mmCIF file of C-alpha atoms and ligand atoms in Angstrom:
data_model
loop_
_atom_site.group_PDB
_atom_site.id
_atom_site.type_symbol
_atom_site.label_atom_id
_atom_site.label_comp_id
_atom_site.label_asym_id
_atom_site.label_seq_id
_atom_site.Cartn_x
_atom_site.Cartn_y
_atom_site.Cartn_z
ATOM 1 C CA UNK A 29 165.432 73.844 114.771
ATOM 2 C CA UNK A 30 166.297 71.716 111.759
ATOM 3 C CA UNK A 31 167.298 68.507 113.547
ATOM 4 C CA UNK A 32 164.745 68.487 116.374
ATOM 5 C CA UNK A 33 163.100 65.465 114.744
ATOM 6 C CA UNK A 34 166.196 63.462 115.713
ATOM 7 C CA UNK A 35 165.545 64.324 119.358
ATOM 8 C CA UNK A 36 161.897 63.238 119.025
ATOM 9 C CA UNK A 37 163.033 59.992 117.412
ATOM 10 C CA UNK A 38 165.602 59.474 120.182
ATOM 11 C CA UNK A 39 163.001 60.074 122.933
ATOM 12 C CA UNK A 40 160.784 57.328 121.542
ATOM 13 C CA UNK A 41 163.396 54.886 120.269
ATOM 14 C CA UNK A 42 166.519 55.128 122.387
ATOM 15 C CA UNK A 43 168.047 51.943 123.715
ATOM 16 C CA UNK A 44 167.622 51.380 127.432
ATOM 17 C CA UNK A 45 171.167 51.219 128.733
ATOM 18 C CA UNK A 46 172.417 51.489 132.311
ATOM 19 C CA UNK A 47 174.574 54.548 131.549
ATOM 20 C CA UNK A 48 171.735 56.479 129.966
ATOM 21 C CA UNK A 49 169.485 58.752 132.041
ATOM 22 C CA UNK A 50 172.486 59.999 133.992
ATOM 23 C CA UNK A 51 174.558 63.121 133.596
ATOM 24 C CA UNK A 52 177.281 61.800 135.886
ATOM 25 C CA UNK A 53 180.488 62.314 133.855
ATOM 26 C CA UNK A 54 182.243 59.476 135.702
ATOM 27 C CA UNK A 55 179.594 56.948 134.642
ATOM 28 C CA UNK A 56 179.441 58.245 131.069
ATOM 29 C CA UNK A 57 183.241 58.232 130.780
ATOM 30 C CA UNK A 58 183.466 54.677 132.123
ATOM 31 C CA UNK A 59 180.756 53.443 129.733
ATOM 32 C CA UNK A 60 182.451 55.024 126.712
ATOM 33 C CA UNK A 61 185.794 53.461 127.633
ATOM 34 C CA UNK A 62 184.236 50.034 128.067
ATOM 35 C CA UNK A 63 182.339 50.389 124.777
ATOM 36 C CA UNK A 64 185.475 50.967 122.705
ATOM 37 C CA UNK A 65 185.945 47.922 120.433
ATOM 38 C CA UNK A 66 183.361 46.058 122.528
ATOM 39 C CA UNK A 67 179.694 45.206 121.966
ATOM 40 C CA UNK A 68 177.028 46.804 124.161
ATOM 41 C CA UNK A 69 175.652 43.433 125.306
ATOM 42 C CA UNK A 70 179.127 42.406 126.511
ATOM 43 C CA UNK A 71 179.709 45.707 128.314
ATOM 44 C CA UNK A 72 176.444 45.879 130.321
ATOM 45 C CA UNK A 73 177.267 43.268 133.028
ATOM 46 C CA UNK A 74 180.833 44.607 133.372
ATOM 47 C CA UNK A 75 179.582 48.163 133.717
ATOM 48 C CA UNK A 76 176.970 47.228 136.329
ATOM 49 C CA UNK A 77 179.458 45.268 138.398
ATOM 50 C CA UNK A 78 182.059 48.031 138.207
ATOM 51 C CA UNK A 79 179.623 50.775 139.279
ATOM 52 C CA UNK A 80 178.422 48.617 142.167
ATOM 53 C CA UNK A 81 182.018 48.062 143.335
ATOM 54 C CA UNK A 82 183.351 51.547 142.524
ATOM 55 C CA UNK A 83 180.452 54.022 142.598
ATOM 56 C CA UNK A 84 182.749 57.059 142.492
ATOM 57 C CA UNK A 85 185.944 58.137 140.794
ATOM 58 C CA UNK A 86 187.599 58.500 144.222
ATOM 59 C CA UNK A 87 187.085 54.786 144.834
ATOM 60 C CA UNK A 88 188.696 53.954 141.493
ATOM 61 C CA UNK A 89 191.657 56.216 142.263
ATOM 62 C CA UNK A 90 192.230 54.511 145.619
ATOM 63 C CA UNK A 91 191.789 50.969 144.282
ATOM 64 C CA UNK A 92 194.611 48.549 143.686
ATOM 65 C CA UNK A 93 195.202 48.078 139.945
ATOM 66 C CA UNK A 94 195.088 44.289 140.331
ATOM 67 C CA UNK A 95 191.537 44.559 141.734
ATOM 68 C CA UNK A 96 190.461 46.745 138.799
ATOM 69 C CA UNK A 97 191.997 44.336 136.283
ATOM 70 C CA UNK A 98 190.132 41.479 137.955
ATOM 71 C CA UNK A 99 186.826 43.319 137.385
ATOM 72 C CA UNK A 100 187.890 43.958 133.777
ATOM 73 C CA UNK A 101 188.866 40.325 133.223
ATOM 74 C CA UNK A 102 187.451 39.070 129.906
ATOM 75 C CA UNK A 103 186.607 42.526 128.534
ATOM 76 C CA UNK A 104 189.960 42.750 126.728
ATOM 77 C CA UNK A 105 192.073 45.767 125.752
ATOM 78 C CA UNK A 106 193.346 46.027 129.309
ATOM 79 C CA UNK A 107 195.243 49.262 128.664
ATOM 80 C CA UNK A 108 191.809 50.930 128.853
ATOM 81 C CA UNK A 109 191.542 49.839 132.469
ATOM 82 C CA UNK A 110 195.084 50.844 133.379
ATOM 83 C CA UNK A 111 194.655 54.260 131.742
ATOM 84 C CA UNK A 112 191.317 54.821 133.477
ATOM 85 C CA UNK A 113 192.994 54.088 136.799
ATOM 86 C CA UNK A 114 195.801 56.576 136.071
ATOM 87 C CA UNK A 115 193.370 59.193 134.796
ATOM 88 C CA UNK A 116 191.129 58.789 137.872
ATOM 89 C CA UNK A 117 194.117 59.289 140.155
ATOM 90 C CA UNK A 118 195.072 62.404 138.213
ATOM 91 C CA UNK A 119 191.535 63.816 138.469
ATOM 92 C CA UNK A 120 191.377 63.164 142.217
ATOM 93 C CA UNK A 121 194.843 64.618 142.868
ATOM 94 C CA UNK A 122 194.687 67.613 140.558
ATOM 95 C CA UNK A 123 190.990 68.444 140.159
ATOM 96 C CA UNK A 124 189.615 67.422 143.591
ATOM 97 C CA UNK A 125 187.791 64.525 141.967
ATOM 98 C CA UNK A 126 185.813 66.749 139.597
ATOM 99 C CA UNK A 127 186.068 65.615 135.992
ATOM 100 C CA UNK A 128 187.139 68.675 133.943
ATOM 101 C CA UNK A 129 184.508 70.489 131.905
ATOM 102 C CA UNK A 130 187.266 71.860 129.741
ATOM 103 C CA UNK A 131 187.762 69.735 126.601
ATOM 104 C CA UNK A 132 191.516 70.402 126.433
ATOM 105 C CA UNK A 133 192.070 69.436 130.067
ATOM 106 C CA UNK A 134 189.942 66.332 129.713
ATOM 107 C CA UNK A 135 191.524 65.086 126.492
ATOM 108 C CA UNK A 136 194.960 65.415 128.102
ATOM 109 C CA UNK A 137 194.092 62.591 130.562
ATOM 110 C CA UNK A 138 195.521 59.101 129.927
ATOM 111 C CA UNK A 139 193.391 57.024 127.559
ATOM 112 C CA UNK A 140 191.139 59.927 126.509
ATOM 113 C CA UNK A 141 191.026 60.537 122.769
ATOM 114 C CA UNK A 142 188.920 62.782 120.579
ATOM 115 C CA UNK A 143 185.905 60.452 120.552
ATOM 116 C CA UNK A 144 185.773 59.855 124.337
ATOM 117 C CA UNK A 145 186.339 63.553 125.079
ATOM 118 C CA UNK A 146 183.553 64.606 122.705
ATOM 119 C CA UNK A 147 181.135 61.953 123.992
ATOM 120 C CA UNK A 148 181.686 62.907 127.654
ATOM 121 C CA UNK A 149 181.648 66.677 127.033
ATOM 122 C CA UNK A 150 178.430 66.451 125.017
ATOM 123 C CA UNK A 151 176.498 63.881 127.056
ATOM 124 C CA UNK A 152 177.545 64.934 130.566
ATOM 125 C CA UNK A 153 178.154 68.647 130.074
ATOM 126 C CA UNK A 154 175.919 69.574 127.077
ATOM 127 C CA UNK A 155 178.832 70.931 125.086
ATOM 128 C CA UNK A 156 178.685 70.917 121.290
ATOM 129 C CA UNK A 157 181.299 68.340 120.340
ATOM 130 C CA UNK A 158 180.487 65.705 117.699
ATOM 131 C CA UNK A 159 181.355 62.224 118.986
ATOM 132 C CA UNK A 160 182.667 60.725 115.763
ATOM 133 C CA UNK A 161 183.203 56.982 115.979
ATOM 134 C CA UNK A 162 182.952 54.387 113.207
ATOM 135 C CA UNK A 163 179.148 54.326 113.430
ATOM 136 C CA UNK A 164 178.765 58.083 113.072
ATOM 137 C CA UNK A 165 181.258 58.195 110.209
ATOM 138 C CA UNK A 166 179.215 55.580 108.344
ATOM 139 C CA UNK A 167 175.814 57.205 109.033
ATOM 140 C CA UNK A 168 176.891 60.697 108.027
ATOM 141 C CA UNK A 169 178.893 59.576 105.007
ATOM 142 C CA UNK A 170 175.729 57.828 103.772
ATOM 143 C CA UNK A 171 173.635 60.851 104.665
ATOM 144 C CA UNK A 172 175.948 63.051 102.597
ATOM 145 C CA UNK A 173 176.409 60.442 99.866
ATOM 146 C CA UNK A 174 180.181 60.190 100.364
ATOM 147 C CA UNK A 175 181.869 57.246 98.676
ATOM 148 C CA UNK A 176 185.174 57.375 100.500
ATOM 149 C CA UNK A 177 186.366 58.320 103.970
ATOM 150 C CA UNK A 178 189.103 60.709 102.889
ATOM 151 C CA UNK A 179 190.581 63.529 104.942
ATOM 152 C CA UNK A 180 188.452 66.015 103.021
ATOM 153 C CA UNK A 181 185.313 63.940 103.528
ATOM 154 C CA UNK A 182 186.048 63.562 107.228
ATOM 155 C CA UNK A 183 186.082 67.342 107.388
ATOM 156 C CA UNK A 184 182.671 67.387 105.644
ATOM 157 C CA UNK A 185 181.302 64.818 108.092
ATOM 158 C CA UNK A 186 182.510 66.872 111.045
ATOM 159 C CA UNK A 187 181.067 70.045 109.544
ATOM 160 C CA UNK A 188 177.681 68.414 109.035
ATOM 161 C CA UNK A 189 177.684 67.012 112.561
ATOM 162 C CA UNK A 190 178.516 70.438 113.945
ATOM 163 C CA UNK A 191 175.349 71.782 112.344
ATOM 164 C CA UNK A 192 173.329 68.879 113.775
ATOM 165 C CA UNK A 193 174.423 69.223 117.409
ATOM 166 C CA UNK A 194 173.437 72.828 117.995
ATOM 167 C CA UNK A 195 170.688 71.786 120.405
ATOM 168 C CA UNK A 196 171.049 69.025 122.977
ATOM 169 C CA UNK A 197 174.357 67.717 121.548
ATOM 170 C CA UNK A 198 174.515 64.729 123.899
ATOM 171 C CA UNK A 199 171.154 63.379 122.771
ATOM 172 C CA UNK A 200 171.845 64.072 119.080
ATOM 173 C CA UNK A 201 175.167 62.234 119.347
ATOM 174 C CA UNK A 202 173.439 59.332 121.086
ATOM 175 C CA UNK A 203 170.580 59.310 118.561
ATOM 176 C CA UNK A 204 173.124 58.973 115.755
ATOM 177 C CA UNK A 205 174.991 56.283 117.698
ATOM 178 C CA UNK A 206 171.721 54.333 118.021
ATOM 179 C CA UNK A 207 170.903 54.790 114.331
ATOM 180 C CA UNK A 208 174.385 53.524 113.479
ATOM 181 C CA UNK A 209 174.146 50.481 115.694
ATOM 182 C CA UNK A 210 170.593 49.389 114.946
ATOM 183 C CA UNK A 211 169.375 50.908 111.653
ATOM 184 C CA UNK A 212 172.236 52.068 109.462
ATOM 185 C CA UNK A 213 174.561 49.139 109.970
ATOM 186 C CA UNK A 214 177.615 48.220 107.959
ATOM 187 C CA UNK A 215 175.950 45.450 105.949
ATOM 188 C CA UNK A 216 172.307 46.530 106.123
ATOM 189 C CA UNK A 217 170.574 49.894 105.983
ATOM 190 C CA UNK A 218 166.930 49.920 107.102
ATOM 191 C CA UNK A 219 166.157 53.211 105.397
ATOM 192 C CA UNK A 220 162.377 52.840 105.635
ATOM 193 C CA UNK A 221 162.470 53.205 109.441
ATOM 194 C CA UNK A 222 165.357 55.676 109.627
ATOM 195 C CA UNK A 223 164.553 59.216 110.831
ATOM 196 C CA UNK A 224 167.151 60.579 108.375
ATOM 197 C CA UNK A 225 165.641 58.987 105.266
ATOM 198 C CA UNK A 226 163.975 62.065 103.736
ATOM 199 C CA UNK A 227 167.192 63.983 103.214
ATOM 200 C CA UNK A 228 169.715 61.120 103.164
ATOM 201 C CA UNK A 229 171.523 60.886 99.812
ATOM 202 C CA UNK A 230 172.391 57.185 100.079
ATOM 203 C CA UNK A 231 168.766 56.302 100.868
ATOM 204 C CA UNK A 232 167.773 57.142 97.301
ATOM 205 C CA UNK A 233 170.525 54.948 95.814
ATOM 206 C CA UNK A 234 170.090 51.293 94.842
ATOM 207 C CA UNK A 235 172.168 50.071 97.737
ATOM 208 C CA UNK A 236 172.924 52.409 100.622
ATOM 209 C CA UNK A 237 175.461 49.986 102.081
ATOM 210 C CA UNK A 238 177.823 50.820 99.199
ATOM 211 C CA UNK A 239 178.453 54.098 101.027
ATOM 212 C CA UNK A 240 181.198 54.496 102.087
ATOM 213 C CA UNK A 241 183.361 51.983 100.233
ATOM 214 C CA UNK A 242 184.610 49.289 102.558
ATOM 215 C CA UNK A 243 188.327 48.896 103.111
ATOM 216 C CA UNK A 244 189.742 45.525 102.221
ATOM 217 C CA UNK A 245 190.576 43.628 105.385
ATOM 218 C CA UNK A 246 194.302 43.042 105.814
ATOM 219 C CA UNK A 247 195.291 39.488 106.560
ATOM 220 C CA UNK A 248 196.860 39.277 109.998
ATOM 221 C CA UNK A 249 199.805 37.077 110.976
ATOM 222 C CA UNK A 250 199.706 34.168 113.403
ATOM 223 C CA UNK A 251 202.255 33.809 116.201
ATOM 224 C CA UNK A 252 202.914 30.377 117.678
ATOM 225 C CA UNK A 253 203.410 29.715 121.388
ATOM 226 C CA UNK A 254 204.075 26.698 123.530
ATOM 227 C CA UNK A 255 202.660 26.611 127.033
ATOM 228 C CA UNK A 256 203.018 24.312 130.020
ATOM 229 C CA UNK A 257 200.339 23.296 132.493
ATOM 230 C CA UNK A 258 202.942 22.583 135.163
ATOM 231 C CA UNK A 259 201.449 21.087 138.296
ATOM 232 C CA UNK A 260 202.050 19.072 141.452
ATOM 233 C CA UNK A 261 199.648 18.275 144.342
ATOM 234 C CA UNK A 262 196.871 20.611 143.039
ATOM 235 C CA UNK A 263 199.330 23.494 142.655
ATOM 236 C CA UNK A 264 199.959 25.074 139.264
ATOM 237 C CA UNK A 265 202.678 27.409 138.103
ATOM 238 C CA UNK A 266 201.707 30.838 136.740
ATOM 239 C CA UNK A 267 203.731 33.838 135.585
ATOM 240 C CA UNK A 268 202.947 37.541 135.566
ATOM 241 C CA UNK A 269 203.298 39.478 132.321
ATOM 242 C CA UNK A 270 205.511 42.588 132.232
ATOM 243 C CA UNK A 271 203.990 45.859 133.480
ATOM 244 C CA UNK A 272 203.956 47.357 129.968
ATOM 245 C CA UNK A 273 202.814 46.078 126.585
ATOM 246 C CA UNK A 274 200.039 43.692 125.582
ATOM 247 C CA UNK A 275 198.042 42.289 128.546
ATOM 248 C CA UNK A 276 200.416 44.063 130.942
ATOM 249 C CA UNK A 277 200.226 42.837 134.536
ATOM 250 C CA UNK A 278 197.951 39.867 133.792
ATOM 251 C CA UNK A 279 198.785 36.320 134.852
ATOM 252 C CA UNK A 280 199.136 33.310 132.557
ATOM 253 C CA UNK A 281 200.352 29.745 132.326
ATOM 254 C CA UNK A 282 204.045 29.777 131.415
ATOM 255 C CA UNK A 283 204.342 30.229 127.666
ATOM 256 C CA UNK A 284 206.936 31.167 125.125
ATOM 257 C CA UNK A 285 206.850 32.009 121.432
ATOM 258 C CA UNK A 286 208.537 29.625 119.044
ATOM 259 C CA UNK A 287 209.324 29.460 115.341
ATOM 260 C CA UNK A 288 207.426 26.960 113.251
ATOM 261 C CA UNK A 289 210.455 24.752 112.710
ATOM 262 C CA UNK A 290 211.424 24.514 116.410
ATOM 263 C CA UNK A 291 211.222 21.294 118.383
ATOM 264 C CA UNK A 292 208.465 22.153 120.874
ATOM 265 C CA UNK A 293 209.617 19.995 123.763
ATOM 266 C CA UNK A 294 213.112 21.515 123.628
ATOM 267 C CA UNK A 295 211.670 25.023 123.549
ATOM 268 C CA UNK A 296 209.546 24.401 126.669
ATOM 269 C CA UNK A 297 212.359 22.690 128.538
ATOM 270 C CA UNK A 298 214.780 25.440 127.723
ATOM 271 C CA UNK A 299 212.362 28.186 128.740
ATOM 272 C CA UNK A 300 211.253 26.619 132.023
ATOM 273 C CA UNK A 301 214.833 25.826 132.997
ATOM 274 C CA UNK A 302 216.443 29.143 132.106
ATOM 275 C CA UNK A 303 213.619 31.592 132.852
ATOM 276 C CA UNK A 304 211.611 29.864 135.605
ATOM 277 C CA UNK A 305 214.298 27.698 137.188
ATOM 278 C CA UNK A 306 212.215 24.542 137.481
ATOM 279 C CA UNK A 307 212.608 22.612 134.235
ATOM 280 C CA UNK A 308 209.869 20.139 133.289
ATOM 281 C CA UNK A 309 209.140 16.585 132.327
ATOM 282 C CA UNK A 310 206.469 16.635 129.665
ATOM 283 C CA UNK A 311 203.642 14.162 130.339
ATOM 284 C CA UNK A 312 201.360 14.668 127.354
ATOM 285 C CA UNK A 313 199.965 17.168 124.887
ATOM 286 C CA UNK A 314 196.657 18.655 126.070
ATOM 287 C CA UNK A 315 195.653 20.498 122.906
ATOM 288 C CA UNK A 316 195.861 23.615 120.789
ATOM 289 C CA UNK A 317 194.096 26.885 121.563
ATOM 290 C CA UNK A 318 193.628 29.748 119.110
ATOM 291 C CA UNK A 319 192.834 33.367 119.872
ATOM 292 C CA UNK A 320 192.722 36.592 117.841
ATOM 293 C CA UNK A 321 193.858 40.067 118.835
ATOM 294 C CA UNK A 322 193.355 43.117 116.643
ATOM 295 C CA UNK A 323 196.745 42.900 114.873
ATOM 296 C CA UNK A 324 197.620 39.218 115.041
ATOM 297 C CA UNK A 325 196.366 35.785 115.977
ATOM 298 C CA UNK A 326 197.979 33.382 118.399
ATOM 299 C CA UNK A 327 198.090 29.620 118.360
ATOM 300 C CA UNK A 328 199.110 28.011 121.671
ATOM 301 C CA UNK A 329 200.087 24.365 122.011
ATOM 302 C CA UNK A 330 199.586 23.255 125.603
ATOM 303 C CA UNK A 331 201.424 20.417 127.335
ATOM 304 C CA UNK A 332 200.786 18.829 130.719
ATOM 305 C CA UNK A 333 204.073 18.796 132.617
ATOM 306 C CA UNK A 334 205.526 18.004 135.999
ATOM 307 C CA UNK A 335 208.262 20.201 137.468
ATOM 308 C CA UNK A 336 211.756 18.812 137.896
ATOM 309 C CA UNK A 337 211.963 20.877 141.077
ATOM 310 C CA UNK A 338 209.600 23.284 142.798
ATOM 311 C CA UNK A 339 212.065 26.079 143.508
ATOM 312 C CA UNK A 340 211.073 28.671 140.924
ATOM 313 C CA UNK A 341 211.880 32.217 139.890
ATOM 314 C CA UNK A 342 209.845 34.805 137.934
ATOM 315 C CA UNK A 343 206.714 32.762 138.621
ATOM 316 C CA UNK A 344 204.404 31.601 141.404
ATOM 317 C CA UNK A 345 202.779 28.371 142.556
ATOM 318 C CA UNK A 346 199.074 28.765 143.303
ATOM 319 C CA UNK A 347 196.541 26.244 144.555
ATOM 320 C CA UNK A 348 193.797 25.418 142.044
ATOM 321 C CA UNK A 349 191.304 26.996 144.470
ATOM 322 C CA UNK A 350 193.113 30.327 144.114
ATOM 323 C CA UNK A 351 192.698 30.764 140.355
ATOM 324 C CA UNK A 352 189.829 33.212 140.839
ATOM 325 C CA UNK A 353 192.088 35.503 142.881
ATOM 326 C CA UNK A 354 194.221 36.292 139.827
ATOM 327 C CA UNK A 355 193.438 38.008 136.518
ATOM 328 C CA UNK A 356 194.027 36.003 133.358
ATOM 329 C CA UNK A 357 193.597 36.904 129.687
ATOM 330 C CA UNK A 358 190.819 35.411 127.555
ATOM 331 C CA UNK A 359 193.359 33.233 125.729
ATOM 332 C CA UNK A 360 194.510 31.882 129.056
ATOM 333 C CA UNK A 361 190.929 31.092 130.097
ATOM 334 C CA UNK A 362 190.667 29.112 126.872
ATOM 335 C CA UNK A 363 193.712 27.136 128.037
ATOM 336 C CA UNK A 364 192.020 26.536 131.399
ATOM 337 C CA UNK A 365 188.880 25.405 129.581
ATOM 338 C CA UNK A 366 190.903 22.965 127.481
ATOM 339 C CA UNK A 367 192.208 21.448 130.707
ATOM 340 C CA UNK A 368 188.689 21.424 132.137
ATOM 341 C CA UNK A 369 189.516 23.218 135.358
ATOM 342 C CA UNK A 370 187.543 26.460 134.924
ATOM 343 C CA UNK A 371 184.735 27.926 132.841
ATOM 344 C CA UNK A 372 184.643 31.367 131.274
HETATM 345 S S1 SF4 B 19 168.386 56.681 105.453
HETATM 346 FE FE1 SF4 B 19 169.337 54.703 105.151
HETATM 347 S S2 SF4 B 19 171.399 55.131 104.466
HETATM 348 FE FE2 SF4 B 19 170.564 57.020 105.235
HETATM 349 S S3 SF4 B 19 171.290 57.122 107.321
HETATM 350 FE FE3 SF4 B 19 169.279 56.153 107.376
HETATM 351 S S4 SF4 B 19 169.608 53.975 107.222
HETATM 352 FE FE4 SF4 B 19 171.494 55.009 106.663
#
């Protein structure tokens, strides 16, 4: 077959990753979810810990969401974790714990999109679906010499991939993923060691990285927050985020968004009095923490405060020793670090 050389290349060059050398669809699904928007080196310890704690989909389905979020803490994009929990429960309830082999049934599960469905169907079940993520789009657009990722060119990329995955689709998909992540990267193309170089159109150009044209990065807005490290006798006040939206269900130091021209101390006093019931006396400014999400950045100004009273609502006092029992966002861990009470 025409693309067998890719399989030979993959056999000798594939990355050693904990989710490779298994056909278990649960493990492959989990790895692909964790890998979305996240680097392999970051995912590996999370994946290993998760599989050790929850070796089967039944265990995930039965688990408390707070425990799953704790394991996910620091990996970001927490909706992936919540959706995986929901999807696992659906699979256990409706499919006796067997992950569907049918693409349409699988893609209907929460959090499963075209890429995840194709990756799992091809790697776990040997079905011919091209797993088209950003890496594969780049590799194949270079291979075909496509300048732009248009709708028409996406169709061409898919068509080409369909011809490539006729044998062992899981390994071909993974070979192309590995080429995309280690050889044919966004800013560098190591064509001399690439198994596709003989027939790749971009390889014969002056600069293969010009394919496809890069989109200009949009500038993203910054939102400003004020936060209070409110404490007494080694207890600190934390609040739980709403059950939907960004960082749903995670805990954080009390914080509220403000407009640039607001008087910060008034904003914090007002918020802690009206929403948390305690009110605060501000002791001093601790510092400013910045963090970036995909669509905006945040800038949090943190103040050390003492409560005017300890009867609170919509929030909870915890002892400093209990911090590890709760799940906090990365931005919140940065706040903890600025106070010097916990390390990432
Ligand atoms: S030959 Fe070069 S441009 Fe073509 S896919 Fe390989 S690394 Fe990318």
